Short mmCIF file of C-alpha atoms in Angstrom, two decimals:
data_model
loop_
_atom_site.label_atom_id
_atom_site.label_comp_id
_atom_site.label_asym_id
_atom_site.label_seq_id
_atom_site.Cartn_x
_atom_site.Cartn_y
_atom_site.Cartn_z
CA MET A 10 53.27 1.46 39.82
CA LEU A 11 54.77 1.71 36.32
CA SER A 12 58.51 1.07 35.90
CA VAL A 13 60.42 1.45 32.64
CA LEU A 14 64.14 0.88 32.00
CA ASP A 15 65.84 1.91 28.77
CA ASP A 16 69.42 0.63 28.62
CA PHE A 17 69.71 0.89 24.81
CA MET A 18 70.51 -2.78 24.20
CA ARG A 19 69.34 -2.42 20.61
CA GLU A 20 70.73 -1.46 17.23
CA GLU A 21 68.26 1.34 16.43
CA LEU A 22 67.25 4.16 18.74
CA ASP A 23 63.94 5.57 17.47
CA VAL A 24 61.96 2.39 16.86
CA HIS A 25 59.89 2.03 20.03
CA PRO A 26 56.55 3.74 20.69
CA TYR A 27 57.62 4.95 24.14
CA ALA A 28 60.64 7.05 23.04
CA ARG A 29 60.98 9.51 20.18
CA ILE A 30 63.63 11.98 19.07
CA THR A 31 61.83 15.33 19.34
CA ALA A 32 64.66 17.84 18.78
CA GLY A 33 68.23 18.22 17.61
CA THR A 34 70.59 15.31 16.97
CA VAL A 35 70.25 12.09 18.96
CA GLN A 36 72.12 8.94 17.95
CA LEU A 37 73.39 5.68 19.36
CA ASP A 38 77.12 5.45 20.00
CA GLN A 39 78.65 1.98 19.85
CA ARG A 40 81.51 1.24 22.20
CA GLY A 41 84.11 -1.46 21.78
CA GLY A 42 83.12 -4.37 19.59
CA GLY A 43 79.45 -4.15 20.44
CA MET A 44 77.15 -7.14 20.23
CA PRO A 45 77.69 -10.22 18.05
CA THR A 46 75.57 -10.07 14.89
CA SER A 47 75.94 -13.65 13.65
CA ALA A 48 76.18 -17.19 15.00
CA ALA A 49 79.86 -17.28 13.97
CA GLU A 50 80.62 -14.16 16.01
CA GLU A 51 78.72 -15.56 18.98
CA ALA A 52 80.82 -18.74 18.85
CA ASP A 53 84.15 -16.93 18.32
CA TYR A 54 85.87 -16.26 21.63
CA ASN A 55 88.19 -13.78 19.86
CA PHE A 56 85.27 -11.55 18.87
CA GLN A 57 85.58 -8.25 20.74
CA ARG A 58 82.58 -7.63 22.95
CA ALA A 59 81.76 -4.60 25.08
CA VAL A 60 80.20 -5.04 28.51
CA ASN A 61 77.97 -2.05 27.80
CA PRO A 62 78.02 -1.73 24.01
CA PHE A 63 75.80 1.32 23.49
CA SER A 64 75.25 4.79 24.87
CA VAL A 65 73.45 7.79 23.36
CA HIS A 66 74.97 11.03 22.02
CA LEU A 67 73.07 14.32 22.04
CA SER A 68 74.04 17.51 20.19
CA ASP A 69 72.38 20.58 18.63
CA PHE A 70 69.96 20.70 21.60
CA GLY A 71 69.01 17.06 21.09
CA ARG A 72 66.05 15.73 23.06
CA LEU A 73 64.72 12.20 23.53
CA THR A 74 61.10 12.22 24.73
CA TYR A 75 59.53 9.33 26.64
CA ARG A 76 55.75 9.04 26.44
CA VAL A 77 55.41 6.00 28.69
CA HIS A 78 53.41 7.79 31.36
CA ALA A 79 51.72 11.05 30.40
CA PRO A 80 48.53 11.32 32.45
CA GLU A 81 46.54 14.51 32.81
CA HIS A 82 47.82 14.77 36.38
CA TRP A 83 51.14 13.39 37.66
CA GLY A 84 51.27 11.44 40.86
CA ASP A 85 54.67 10.40 42.17
CA THR A 86 57.23 10.12 39.36
CA HIS A 87 60.97 9.41 39.37
CA VAL A 88 63.16 9.78 36.27
CA GLU A 89 66.93 9.32 36.08
CA ALA A 90 69.70 8.87 33.54
CA SER A 91 73.45 8.35 33.76
CA PHE A 92 75.45 11.11 32.05
CA TYR A 93 79.12 11.22 31.14
CA PHE A 94 80.46 14.23 33.02
CA GLY A 95 83.02 15.77 30.72
CA ILE A 96 83.72 15.94 27.01
CA PRO A 97 82.62 12.61 25.45
CA ARG A 98 85.42 10.78 23.71
CA THR A 99 85.21 10.78 19.93
CA ASP A 100 88.74 9.49 19.23
CA HIS A 101 91.53 7.76 21.17
CA VAL A 102 92.24 10.73 23.47
CA ILE A 103 90.22 11.23 26.66
CA ASP A 104 89.85 14.87 27.71
CA ARG A 105 90.38 14.94 31.47
CA GLU A 106 90.73 18.72 31.78
CA THR A 107 87.69 20.41 30.19
CA LEU A 108 84.34 21.02 31.85
CA PRO A 109 81.29 20.55 29.60
CA THR A 110 80.52 24.27 29.26
CA ASP A 111 78.99 24.20 25.76
CA THR A 112 76.22 21.75 26.53
CA ASP A 113 73.67 20.70 29.15
CA LEU A 114 72.96 17.36 30.84
CA LEU A 115 69.29 17.60 31.78
CA VAL A 116 66.40 15.44 32.89
CA VAL A 117 63.15 17.26 32.07
CA MET A 118 59.50 16.76 33.00
CA GLY A 119 56.54 18.45 31.37
CA PRO A 120 54.76 18.80 28.01
CA GLU A 121 56.61 20.42 25.13
CA ASP A 122 53.94 23.13 24.87
CA GLY A 123 53.49 23.69 28.62
CA ILE A 124 55.29 24.11 31.93
CA GLN A 125 58.54 22.12 32.09
CA VAL A 126 60.99 21.61 34.94
CA ALA A 127 64.56 20.42 34.46
CA PHE A 128 67.39 19.38 36.72
CA GLY A 129 70.98 18.75 35.74
CA TRP A 130 74.21 20.33 34.60
CA SER A 131 73.96 23.72 32.89
CA GLY A 132 76.97 24.44 30.72
CA SER A 133 76.37 28.19 30.75
CA GLU A 134 75.97 28.26 34.55
CA ARG A 135 78.85 25.81 35.09
CA ARG A 136 76.93 24.13 37.89
CA PHE A 137 73.91 21.94 38.56
CA VAL A 138 70.60 23.81 38.50
CA MET A 139 66.86 23.36 38.86
CA GLN A 140 65.12 25.40 36.19
CA SER A 141 61.74 25.86 34.53
CA ARG A 142 60.23 27.26 31.35
CA SER A 143 56.98 27.43 29.43
CA GLY A 144 57.05 25.76 26.01
CA THR A 145 60.14 26.88 24.11
CA ASP A 146 60.83 29.98 26.24
CA ALA A 147 64.26 30.47 27.78
CA TRP A 148 64.99 28.53 30.95
CA THR A 149 64.65 30.37 34.28
CA VAL A 150 66.90 29.10 37.08
CA LEU A 151 64.96 28.27 40.25
CA GLU A 152 67.80 26.91 42.40
CA ARG A 153 71.56 26.36 42.02
CA TRP A 154 73.69 23.58 43.51
CA GLU A 155 76.82 25.42 44.65
CA ASN A 156 78.71 22.54 46.26
CA LYS A 157 81.01 19.91 44.83
CA ARG A 158 80.70 18.68 41.26
CA PRO A 159 81.53 15.15 40.06
CA PRO A 160 85.05 14.37 38.81
CA LEU A 161 85.59 14.77 35.09
CA THR A 162 85.23 11.67 32.89
CA ASP A 163 82.98 10.07 35.51
CA TRP A 164 79.43 8.81 34.94
CA THR A 165 76.94 10.70 37.10
CA LYS A 166 73.35 9.68 37.76
CA ILE A 167 71.06 12.70 37.43
CA GLY A 168 67.54 12.26 38.75
CA LEU A 169 64.36 14.34 38.83
CA GLU A 170 61.50 13.41 41.11
CA CYS A 171 57.96 14.78 41.27
CA ARG A 172 55.92 14.09 44.41
CA GLN A 173 52.18 14.75 44.72
CA GLY A 174 52.31 16.50 41.36
CA TYR A 175 54.06 19.69 42.51
CA ARG A 176 57.03 18.99 44.85
CA ILE A 177 60.16 18.61 42.73
CA GLU A 178 63.55 17.23 43.80
CA GLY A 179 66.84 17.04 41.91
CA LEU A 180 69.13 14.13 42.74
CA LEU A 181 72.81 13.44 42.08
CA ASP A 182 73.79 9.78 42.44
CA ASP A 183 70.55 9.15 44.38
CA VAL A 184 71.12 12.02 46.85
CA ALA A 185 68.58 14.87 46.83
CA VAL A 186 70.44 18.18 46.47
CA LEU A 187 67.77 20.69 45.35
CA SER A 188 64.02 20.96 45.81
CA VAL A 189 61.24 23.37 44.84
CA ASP A 190 57.47 23.52 45.23
CA LEU A 191 55.66 24.49 42.06
CA PRO A 192 52.58 26.75 42.10
CA THR A 193 50.80 24.35 39.73
CA ARG A 194 50.74 20.63 39.03
CA LEU A 195 53.39 19.27 36.70
CA ARG A 196 52.13 17.13 33.82
CA GLY A 197 53.93 14.56 31.65
CA PRO A 198 55.85 13.35 29.68
CA PHE A 199 59.60 13.37 30.43
CA HIS A 200 62.68 14.04 28.31
CA ILE A 201 66.46 13.70 28.24
CA GLN A 202 67.84 17.00 26.95
CA GLY A 203 71.27 18.20 25.82
CA GLY A 204 72.66 21.55 24.71
CA LYS A 205 74.57 22.76 21.68
CA GLY A 206 77.72 20.68 22.22
CA LEU A 207 78.12 16.92 22.53
CA ALA A 208 76.68 15.10 25.55
CA GLU A 209 76.47 11.39 26.32
CA PHE A 210 74.01 9.43 28.47
CA ASP A 211 72.83 5.91 29.19
CA ASP A 212 70.50 3.87 31.42
CA VAL A 213 67.31 5.93 31.58
#
């Protein structure tokens, strides 16, 4: 079993061999005071620290690709990330009224030039969907989650699971809500994908 956790406890995003920015705009967002950067700051109890100092912002169809496990054939694979459900805060005002309709919050599996499957929030659909595409073609919706959505300004764990290479499940906060059987095996790697507008995620 291979297990990888990326909680972004670092000062640069695109420096590790297992994760690369492969589309759009992807950048670290520092919250609060962040991490101490000197011995003096470490010793100063007045230095402002954040419990979770970094998250990641996506825009312009930003995509972060993880190549930690890209075999010719998938076995059983589980990928998840925590997304901010709403309009990410960029100033002192928190938007508690607006759905994220100009962006997507997606976990994706599959090669960039082959069959890909995604689960997550679709801004254009205004709901959670399971969808697929080939290469850079438009997404085709396979299933829609019509029930309750998370509250705005909450962090929601979005998961995508592949079993036996072809059975796909979409999970919200560890609960399976959609599933499909693919006609072919799904191959690696996996990606975190946004849409045109701003999206925020953490803890892959």
